[in-house]
Coordinates of C-alpha atoms and ligand atoms in Angstrom, one line a residue:
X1 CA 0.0 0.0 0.0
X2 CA 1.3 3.4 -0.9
X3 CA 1.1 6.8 0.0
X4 CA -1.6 6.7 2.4
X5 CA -0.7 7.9 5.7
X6 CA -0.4 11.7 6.6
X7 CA 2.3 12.8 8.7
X8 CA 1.2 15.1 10.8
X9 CA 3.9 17.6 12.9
X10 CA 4.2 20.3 15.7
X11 CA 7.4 21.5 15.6
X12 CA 8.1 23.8 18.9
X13 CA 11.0 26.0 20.0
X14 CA 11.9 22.0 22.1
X15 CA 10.6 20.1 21.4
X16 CA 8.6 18.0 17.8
X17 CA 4.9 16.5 18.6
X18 CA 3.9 14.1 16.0
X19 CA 0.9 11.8 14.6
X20 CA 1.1 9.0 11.9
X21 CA -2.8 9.3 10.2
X22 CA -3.8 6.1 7.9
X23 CA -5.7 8.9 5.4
X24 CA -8.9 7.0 4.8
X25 CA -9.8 5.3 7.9
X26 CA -8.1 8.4 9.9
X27 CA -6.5 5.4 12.2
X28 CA -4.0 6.7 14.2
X29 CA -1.2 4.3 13.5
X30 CA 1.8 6.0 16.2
X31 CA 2.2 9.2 18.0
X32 CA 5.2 9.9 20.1
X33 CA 7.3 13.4 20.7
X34 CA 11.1 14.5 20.8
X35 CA 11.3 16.9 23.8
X36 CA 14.3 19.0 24.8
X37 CA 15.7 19.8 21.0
X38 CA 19.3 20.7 21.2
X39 CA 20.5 19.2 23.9
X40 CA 22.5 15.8 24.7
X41 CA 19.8 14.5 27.0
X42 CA 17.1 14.9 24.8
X43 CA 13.8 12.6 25.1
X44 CA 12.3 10.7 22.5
X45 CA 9.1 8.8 23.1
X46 CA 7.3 6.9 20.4
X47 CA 3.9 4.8 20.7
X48 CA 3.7 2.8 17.3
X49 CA 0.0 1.4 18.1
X50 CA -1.0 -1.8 19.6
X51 CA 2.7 -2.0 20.5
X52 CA 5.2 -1.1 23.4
X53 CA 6.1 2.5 23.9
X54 CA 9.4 2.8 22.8
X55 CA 11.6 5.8 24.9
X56 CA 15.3 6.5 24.5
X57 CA 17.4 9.8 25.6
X58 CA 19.9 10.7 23.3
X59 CA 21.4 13.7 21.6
X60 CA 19.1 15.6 19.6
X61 CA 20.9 18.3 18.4
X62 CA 18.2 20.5 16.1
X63 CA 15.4 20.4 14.9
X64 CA 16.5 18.4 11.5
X65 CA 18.3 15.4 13.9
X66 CA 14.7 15.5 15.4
X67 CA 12.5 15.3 12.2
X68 CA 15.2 12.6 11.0
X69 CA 14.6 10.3 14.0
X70 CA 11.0 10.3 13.7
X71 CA 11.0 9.2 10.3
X72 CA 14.1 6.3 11.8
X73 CA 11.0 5.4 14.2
X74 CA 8.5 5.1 12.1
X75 CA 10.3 3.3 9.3
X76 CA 12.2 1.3 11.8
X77 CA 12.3 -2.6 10.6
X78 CA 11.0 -3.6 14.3
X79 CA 8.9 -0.9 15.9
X80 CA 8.3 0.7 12.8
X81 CA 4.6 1.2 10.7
X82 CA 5.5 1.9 7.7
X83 CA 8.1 0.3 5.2
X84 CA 9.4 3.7 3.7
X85 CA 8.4 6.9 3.0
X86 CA 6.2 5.8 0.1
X87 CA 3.6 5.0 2.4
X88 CA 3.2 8.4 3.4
X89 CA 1.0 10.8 1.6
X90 CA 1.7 14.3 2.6
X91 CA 2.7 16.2 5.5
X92 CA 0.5 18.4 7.9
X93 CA 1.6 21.1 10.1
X94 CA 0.4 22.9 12.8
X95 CA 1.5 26.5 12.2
X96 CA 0.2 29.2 15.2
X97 CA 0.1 32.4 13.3
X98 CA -1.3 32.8 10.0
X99 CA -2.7 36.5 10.9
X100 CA -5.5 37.9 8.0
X101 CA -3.8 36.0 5.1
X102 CA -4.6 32.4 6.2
X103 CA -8.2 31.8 6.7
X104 CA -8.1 28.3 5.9
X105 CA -5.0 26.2 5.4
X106 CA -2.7 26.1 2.3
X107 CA -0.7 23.8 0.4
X108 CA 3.3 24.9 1.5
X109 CA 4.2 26.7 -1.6
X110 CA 7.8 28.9 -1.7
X111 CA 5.1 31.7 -1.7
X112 CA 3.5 30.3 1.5
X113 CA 6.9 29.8 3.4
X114 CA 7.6 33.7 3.0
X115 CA 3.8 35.1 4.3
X116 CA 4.4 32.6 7.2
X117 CA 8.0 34.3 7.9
X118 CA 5.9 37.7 7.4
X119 CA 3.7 36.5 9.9
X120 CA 6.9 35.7 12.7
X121 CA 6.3 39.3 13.9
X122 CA 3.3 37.9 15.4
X123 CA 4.6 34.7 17.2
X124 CA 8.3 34.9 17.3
X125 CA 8.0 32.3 19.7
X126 CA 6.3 29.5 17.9
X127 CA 6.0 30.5 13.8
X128 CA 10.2 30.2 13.3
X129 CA 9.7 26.8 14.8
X130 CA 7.0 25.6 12.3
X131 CA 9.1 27.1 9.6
X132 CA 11.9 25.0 11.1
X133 CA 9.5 21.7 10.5
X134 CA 8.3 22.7 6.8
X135 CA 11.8 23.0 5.9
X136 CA 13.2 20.2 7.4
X137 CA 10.6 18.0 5.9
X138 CA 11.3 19.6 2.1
X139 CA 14.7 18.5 2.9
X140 CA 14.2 15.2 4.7
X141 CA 11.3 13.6 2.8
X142 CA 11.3 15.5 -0.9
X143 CA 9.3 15.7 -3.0
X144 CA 5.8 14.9 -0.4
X145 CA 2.9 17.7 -0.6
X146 CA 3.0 19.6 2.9
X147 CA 0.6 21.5 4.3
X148 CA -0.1 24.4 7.3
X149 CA -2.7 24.6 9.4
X150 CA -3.3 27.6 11.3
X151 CA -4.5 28.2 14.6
X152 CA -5.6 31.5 13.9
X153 CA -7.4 30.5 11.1
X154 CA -10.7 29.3 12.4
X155 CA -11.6 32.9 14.4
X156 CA -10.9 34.7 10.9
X157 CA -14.4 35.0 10.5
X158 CA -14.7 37.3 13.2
X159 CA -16.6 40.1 13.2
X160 CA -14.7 43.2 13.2
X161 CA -16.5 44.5 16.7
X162 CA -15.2 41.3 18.4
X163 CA -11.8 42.0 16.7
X164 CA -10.9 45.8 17.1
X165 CA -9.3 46.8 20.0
X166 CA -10.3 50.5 21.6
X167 CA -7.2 51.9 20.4
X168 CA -6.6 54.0 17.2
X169 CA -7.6 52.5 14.4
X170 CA -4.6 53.2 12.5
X171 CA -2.7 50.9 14.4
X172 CA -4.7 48.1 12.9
X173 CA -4.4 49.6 9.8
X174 CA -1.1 50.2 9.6
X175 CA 0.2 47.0 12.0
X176 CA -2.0 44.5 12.2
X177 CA -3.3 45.2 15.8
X178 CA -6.2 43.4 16.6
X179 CA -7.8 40.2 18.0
X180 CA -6.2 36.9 16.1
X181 CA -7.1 34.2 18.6
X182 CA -5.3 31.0 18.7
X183 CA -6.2 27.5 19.3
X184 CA -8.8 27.5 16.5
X185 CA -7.9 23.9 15.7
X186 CA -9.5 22.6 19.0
X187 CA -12.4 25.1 18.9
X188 CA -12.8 23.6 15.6
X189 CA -13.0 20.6 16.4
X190 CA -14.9 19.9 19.5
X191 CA -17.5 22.0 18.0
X192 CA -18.3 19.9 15.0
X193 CA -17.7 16.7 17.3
X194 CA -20.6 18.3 19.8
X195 CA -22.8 19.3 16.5
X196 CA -22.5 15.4 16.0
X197 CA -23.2 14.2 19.4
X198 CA -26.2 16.3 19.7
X199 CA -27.5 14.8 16.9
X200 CA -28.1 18.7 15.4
X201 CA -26.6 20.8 12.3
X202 CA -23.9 23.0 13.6
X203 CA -25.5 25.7 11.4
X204 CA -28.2 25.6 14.1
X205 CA -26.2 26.1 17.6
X206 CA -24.5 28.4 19.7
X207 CA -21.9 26.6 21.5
X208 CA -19.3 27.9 24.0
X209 CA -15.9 25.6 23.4
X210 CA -14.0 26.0 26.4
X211 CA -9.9 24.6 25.6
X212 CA -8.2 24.6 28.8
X213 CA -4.9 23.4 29.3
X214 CA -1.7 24.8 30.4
X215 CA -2.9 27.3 27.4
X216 CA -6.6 28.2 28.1
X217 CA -8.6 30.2 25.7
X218 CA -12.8 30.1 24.8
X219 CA -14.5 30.7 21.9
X220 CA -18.2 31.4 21.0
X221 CA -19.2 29.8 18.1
X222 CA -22.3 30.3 16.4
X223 CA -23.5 28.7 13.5
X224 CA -20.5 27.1 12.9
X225 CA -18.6 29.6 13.1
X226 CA -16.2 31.6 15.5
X227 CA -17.5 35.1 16.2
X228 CA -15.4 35.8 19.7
X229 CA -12.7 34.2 21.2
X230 CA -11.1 35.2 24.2
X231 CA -7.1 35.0 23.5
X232 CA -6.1 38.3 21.6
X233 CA -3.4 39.9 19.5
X234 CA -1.4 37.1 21.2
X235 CA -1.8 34.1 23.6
X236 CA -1.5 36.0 26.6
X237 CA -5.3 37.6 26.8
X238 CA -8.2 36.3 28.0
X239 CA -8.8 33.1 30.6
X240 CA -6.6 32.6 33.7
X241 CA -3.8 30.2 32.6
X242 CA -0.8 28.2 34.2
X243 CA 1.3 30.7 33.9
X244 CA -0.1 33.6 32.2
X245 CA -2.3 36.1 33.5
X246 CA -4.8 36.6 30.9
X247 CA -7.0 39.5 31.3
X248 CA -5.7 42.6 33.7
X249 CA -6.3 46.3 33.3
X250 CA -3.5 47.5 30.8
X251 CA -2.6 50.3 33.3
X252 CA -0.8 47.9 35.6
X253 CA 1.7 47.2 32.9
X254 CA 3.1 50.9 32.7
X255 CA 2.8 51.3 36.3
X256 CA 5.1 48.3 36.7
X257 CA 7.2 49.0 34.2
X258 CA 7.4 52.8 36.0
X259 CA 7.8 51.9 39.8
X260 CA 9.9 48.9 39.3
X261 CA 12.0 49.6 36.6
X262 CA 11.1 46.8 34.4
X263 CA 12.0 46.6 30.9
X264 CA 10.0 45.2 28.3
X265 CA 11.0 41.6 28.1
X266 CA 11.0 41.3 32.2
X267 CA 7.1 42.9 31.8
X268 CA 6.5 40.1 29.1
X269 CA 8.0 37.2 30.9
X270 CA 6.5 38.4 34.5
X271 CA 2.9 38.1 32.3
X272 CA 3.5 35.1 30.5
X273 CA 5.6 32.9 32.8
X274 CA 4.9 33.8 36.4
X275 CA 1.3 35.0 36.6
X276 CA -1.7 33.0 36.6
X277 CA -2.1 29.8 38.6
X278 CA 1.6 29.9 39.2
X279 CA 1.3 33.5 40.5
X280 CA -1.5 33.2 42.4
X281 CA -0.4 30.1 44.2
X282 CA 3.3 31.0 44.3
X283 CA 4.0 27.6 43.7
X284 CA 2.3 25.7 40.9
X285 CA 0.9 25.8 37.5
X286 CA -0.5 22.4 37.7
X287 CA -3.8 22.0 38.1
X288 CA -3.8 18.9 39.8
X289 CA -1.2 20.4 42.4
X290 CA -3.9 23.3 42.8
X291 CA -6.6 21.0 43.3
X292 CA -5.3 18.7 45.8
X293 CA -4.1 22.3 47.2
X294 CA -7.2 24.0 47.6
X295 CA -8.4 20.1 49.1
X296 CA -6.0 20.8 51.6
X297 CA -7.4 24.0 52.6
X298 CA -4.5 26.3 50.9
X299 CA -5.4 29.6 51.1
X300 CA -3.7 30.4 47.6
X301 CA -4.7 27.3 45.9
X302 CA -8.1 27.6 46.7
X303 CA -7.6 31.2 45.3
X304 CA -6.0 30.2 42.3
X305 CA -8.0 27.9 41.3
X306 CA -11.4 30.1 41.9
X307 CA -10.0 33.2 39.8
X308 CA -9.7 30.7 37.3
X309 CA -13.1 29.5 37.6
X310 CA -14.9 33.0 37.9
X311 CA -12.7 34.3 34.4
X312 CA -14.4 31.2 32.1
X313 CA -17.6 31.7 34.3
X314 CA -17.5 35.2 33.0
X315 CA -16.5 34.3 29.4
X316 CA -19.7 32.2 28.9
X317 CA -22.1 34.8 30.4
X318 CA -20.5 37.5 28.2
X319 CA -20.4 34.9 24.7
X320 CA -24.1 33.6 25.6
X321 CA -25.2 37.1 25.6
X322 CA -23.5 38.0 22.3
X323 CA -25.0 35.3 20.7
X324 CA -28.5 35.7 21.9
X325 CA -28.9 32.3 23.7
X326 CA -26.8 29.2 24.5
X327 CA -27.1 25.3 23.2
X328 CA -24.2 23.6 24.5
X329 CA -21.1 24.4 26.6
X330 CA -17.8 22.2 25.8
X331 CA -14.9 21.3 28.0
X332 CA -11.3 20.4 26.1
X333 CA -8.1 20.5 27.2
X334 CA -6.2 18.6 30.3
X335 CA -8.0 20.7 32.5
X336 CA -11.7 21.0 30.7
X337 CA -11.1 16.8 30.1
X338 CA -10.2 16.3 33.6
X339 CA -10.7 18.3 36.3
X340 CA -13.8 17.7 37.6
X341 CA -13.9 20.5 40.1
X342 CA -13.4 23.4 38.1
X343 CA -16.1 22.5 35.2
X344 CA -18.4 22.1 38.9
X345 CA -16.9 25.6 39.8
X346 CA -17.4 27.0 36.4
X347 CA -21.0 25.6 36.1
X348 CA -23.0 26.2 39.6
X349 CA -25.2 29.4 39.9
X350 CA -25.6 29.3 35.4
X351 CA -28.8 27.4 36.1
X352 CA -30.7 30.7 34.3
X353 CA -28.6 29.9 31.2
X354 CA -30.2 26.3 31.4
X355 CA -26.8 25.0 32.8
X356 CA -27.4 22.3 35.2
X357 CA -25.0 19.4 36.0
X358 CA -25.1 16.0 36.6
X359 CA -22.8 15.3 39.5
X360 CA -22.9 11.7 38.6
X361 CA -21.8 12.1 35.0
X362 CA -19.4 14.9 35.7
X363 CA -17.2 12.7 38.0
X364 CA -17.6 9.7 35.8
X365 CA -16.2 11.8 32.6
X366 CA -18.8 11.4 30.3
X367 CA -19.3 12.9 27.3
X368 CA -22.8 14.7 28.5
X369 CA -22.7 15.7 31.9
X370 CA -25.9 17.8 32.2
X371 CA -29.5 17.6 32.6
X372 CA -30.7 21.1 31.5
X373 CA -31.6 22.9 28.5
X374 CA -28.0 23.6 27.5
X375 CA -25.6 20.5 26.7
X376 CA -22.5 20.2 28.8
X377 CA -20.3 17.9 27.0
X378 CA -16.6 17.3 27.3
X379 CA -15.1 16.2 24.9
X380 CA -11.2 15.0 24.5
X381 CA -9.5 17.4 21.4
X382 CA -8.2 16.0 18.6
X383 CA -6.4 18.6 16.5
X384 CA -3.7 16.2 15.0
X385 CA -6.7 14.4 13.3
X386 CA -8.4 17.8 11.8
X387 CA -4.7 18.6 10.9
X388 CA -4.9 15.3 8.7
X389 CA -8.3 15.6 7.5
X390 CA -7.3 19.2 5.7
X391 CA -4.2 17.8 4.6
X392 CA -5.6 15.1 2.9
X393 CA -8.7 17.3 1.2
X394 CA -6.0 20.0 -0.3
X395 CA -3.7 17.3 -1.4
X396 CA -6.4 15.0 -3.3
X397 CA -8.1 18.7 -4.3
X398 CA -4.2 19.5 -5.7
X399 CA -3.8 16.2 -7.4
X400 CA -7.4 16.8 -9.5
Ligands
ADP501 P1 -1.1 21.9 26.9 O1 -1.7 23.2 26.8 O2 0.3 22.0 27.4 O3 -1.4 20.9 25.8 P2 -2.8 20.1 28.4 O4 -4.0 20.2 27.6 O5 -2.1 18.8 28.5 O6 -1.8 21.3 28.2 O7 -3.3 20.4 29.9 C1 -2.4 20.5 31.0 C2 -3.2 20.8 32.3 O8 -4.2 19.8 32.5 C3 -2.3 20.9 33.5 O9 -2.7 22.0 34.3 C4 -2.7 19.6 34.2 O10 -2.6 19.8 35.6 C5 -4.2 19.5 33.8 N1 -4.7 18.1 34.1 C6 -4.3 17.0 33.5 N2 -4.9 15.9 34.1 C7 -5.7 16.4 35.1 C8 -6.6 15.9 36.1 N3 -6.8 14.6 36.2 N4 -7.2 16.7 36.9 C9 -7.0 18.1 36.9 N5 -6.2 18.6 36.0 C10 -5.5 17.9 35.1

């Protein structure tokens, strides 16, 4: 059998994330990850499936020695699931940014590769690293179609009111300074899956998709399609995450900058890498750690973990009255997948949206945990397997 898997990749500043899709049955064949890129220590995990995890720590010196060993894995004559790279169709990538020119994904073109590097002033933390992985593979595995798949992309249908910012409008004019939001993929995603669950056209619903992991953001999706979302002109706005603050009033940011002397990048890394659970609790950006915390009585913990709360609590208020009503509320994410006591935290006093939950279902993890008029589902994210499914459609769309 030939050329019938996608490979699909997330390349990161450490670390490489990847996915082997058979293309029709959308099987997942093995998933595994390289994590700490460029160092002698770094670890490789690999789960070909139906078969042992395979793990190993080794030097991985870039991001190429990285792409290479993945394909070594999956070709591999023992723990391998392919033969060679015939078998593989085409490559998918997660790209973060694709700002106003990438409303859907693209087939990689030499075209594509520059808007993407235009786009780097937007994420110059994660765009030069999918770059990094497009290239790699041109090199590595010639001569396969690849293909980018934003995260911005779903919330370009925005409406402009839910994407302006207060500020002169000339600096959206003449910089691009307005809401992008990220993690479109997963909003994507869970809101078809619920759509399909509830039996109902997504062309009919107003859904709330609530992704929250270590990242958190939530989106307001109506009709199919995203009209808010709560993450910004970068990742750092909106929901309380693990270590970002999310919203605050702008002024603090001067004021800090003014009374403590801080300069840009120390503003930037106080907001994005010791604020939000991690801040509040001084000690950790797990959830599980604030949990058991806040179990324990932890004054902080219990704090940190009900500002997180109260900010999505907020979110769906706001988003169920910009959409006129409210059919379903979705939890993603490690957190919104797992953590029982926050979607009970986020939930209780909504009954007047129709919000009620089952207490039952909600510890048990099922995919509908309420009894109201609105749906409360969670559902686990698959973004590797929409990253596939686009892949394959422009590919086979290229190829008539
Ligand atoms: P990322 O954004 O890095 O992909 P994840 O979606 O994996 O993050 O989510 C990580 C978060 O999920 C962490 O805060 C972790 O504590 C939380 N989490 C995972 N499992 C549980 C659980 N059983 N209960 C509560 N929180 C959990």
């Amino acid at each position: 059998m030939i050329e019938i898997n996608i490979l699909v990749l997330n390349c990161g500043s450490s670390s490489a994330k990847f996915q082997l899709i058979q293309a029709e049955t959308e099987d997942n064949l093995a998933r595994g990850i390289v994590e700490r890129i460029g160092t002698t220590d770094a670890i490789v995990r690999y789960q070909p499936k139906g078969r042992n995890e395979y793990r190993e720590v080794t030097e991985i010196s870039n991001h190429a020695v990285a792409i290479q060993k993945i394909i070594d894995m999956l070709t591999h004559p023992r723990h391998g699931m392919i033969k060679n790279l015939d078998e593989i169709m085409a490559i998918g990538h997660r790209v973060v940014h694709g700002a106003e020119k990438f409303a859907n994904s693209v087939v990689i073109t030499d075209e594509v590769i520059q808007q993407i590097e235009d786009c780097i002033k937007f994420a110059p933390l994660h765009n030069p690293h999918n770059l990094k992985g497009i290239k790699e593979c041109a090199r590595i595995i010639p001569g396969k179609p690849q293909v980018g798949v934003f995260d911005t992309a779903f919330h370009q249908q925005m409406p402009p009111s839910s994407y302006i910012y207060a500020l002169p409008y000339s600096l959206y004019k003449k910089m691009g300074i307005r809401r992008y939001g990220f993690h479109g993929t997963s909003h994507y995603y869970v809101s078809r899956k619920a759509a399909e669950i509830l039996k109902r056209p997504v062309e009919e619903l107003k859904m709330i998709t609530c992704h929250l992991g270590n990242g958190a953001s939530i989106t307001a999706v109506k009709g199919g399609i995203s009209v808010d979302t709560s993450m910004g002109f970068t990742p750092l706005e909106g929901l309380v995450m693990g270590t970002r603050c999310g919203d605050i009033d702008p002024a603090i940011i001067t004021y800090l900058m003014e009374r403590e002397g801080l300069k840009p990048a120390e503003m930037d890394k106080l907001m994005n890498s010791q604020s939000g659970l991690k801040g509040i609790s001084e000690r950790s950006n797990d959830m599980r750690e604030i949990i058991e915390g806040a179990e324990r009585g932890e004054y902080q913990f219990k704090l940190a973990l009900d500002v997180f709360s109260l900010r999505i609590k907020k979110y769906i208020g706001a988003y169920a009255a910009e959409m006129g009503g409210l059919d379903a509320v979705i939890f993603t994410g490690g957190i919104g997948e797992n953590a029982v006591k926050v979607r009970e935290l986020v939930c209780e006093g909504l009954e007047f949206l129709g919000i009620v939950i089952d207490k039952e279902k909600n510890n048990q993890k099922s995919l509908t945990i309420s009894t109201g008029r609105t749906a409360v589902l969670c559902i686990p994210t698959n973004e590797e397997l929409v990253i596939a499914q686009e892949t394959k459609k422009l590919v086979e769309e290229k190829r008539t």
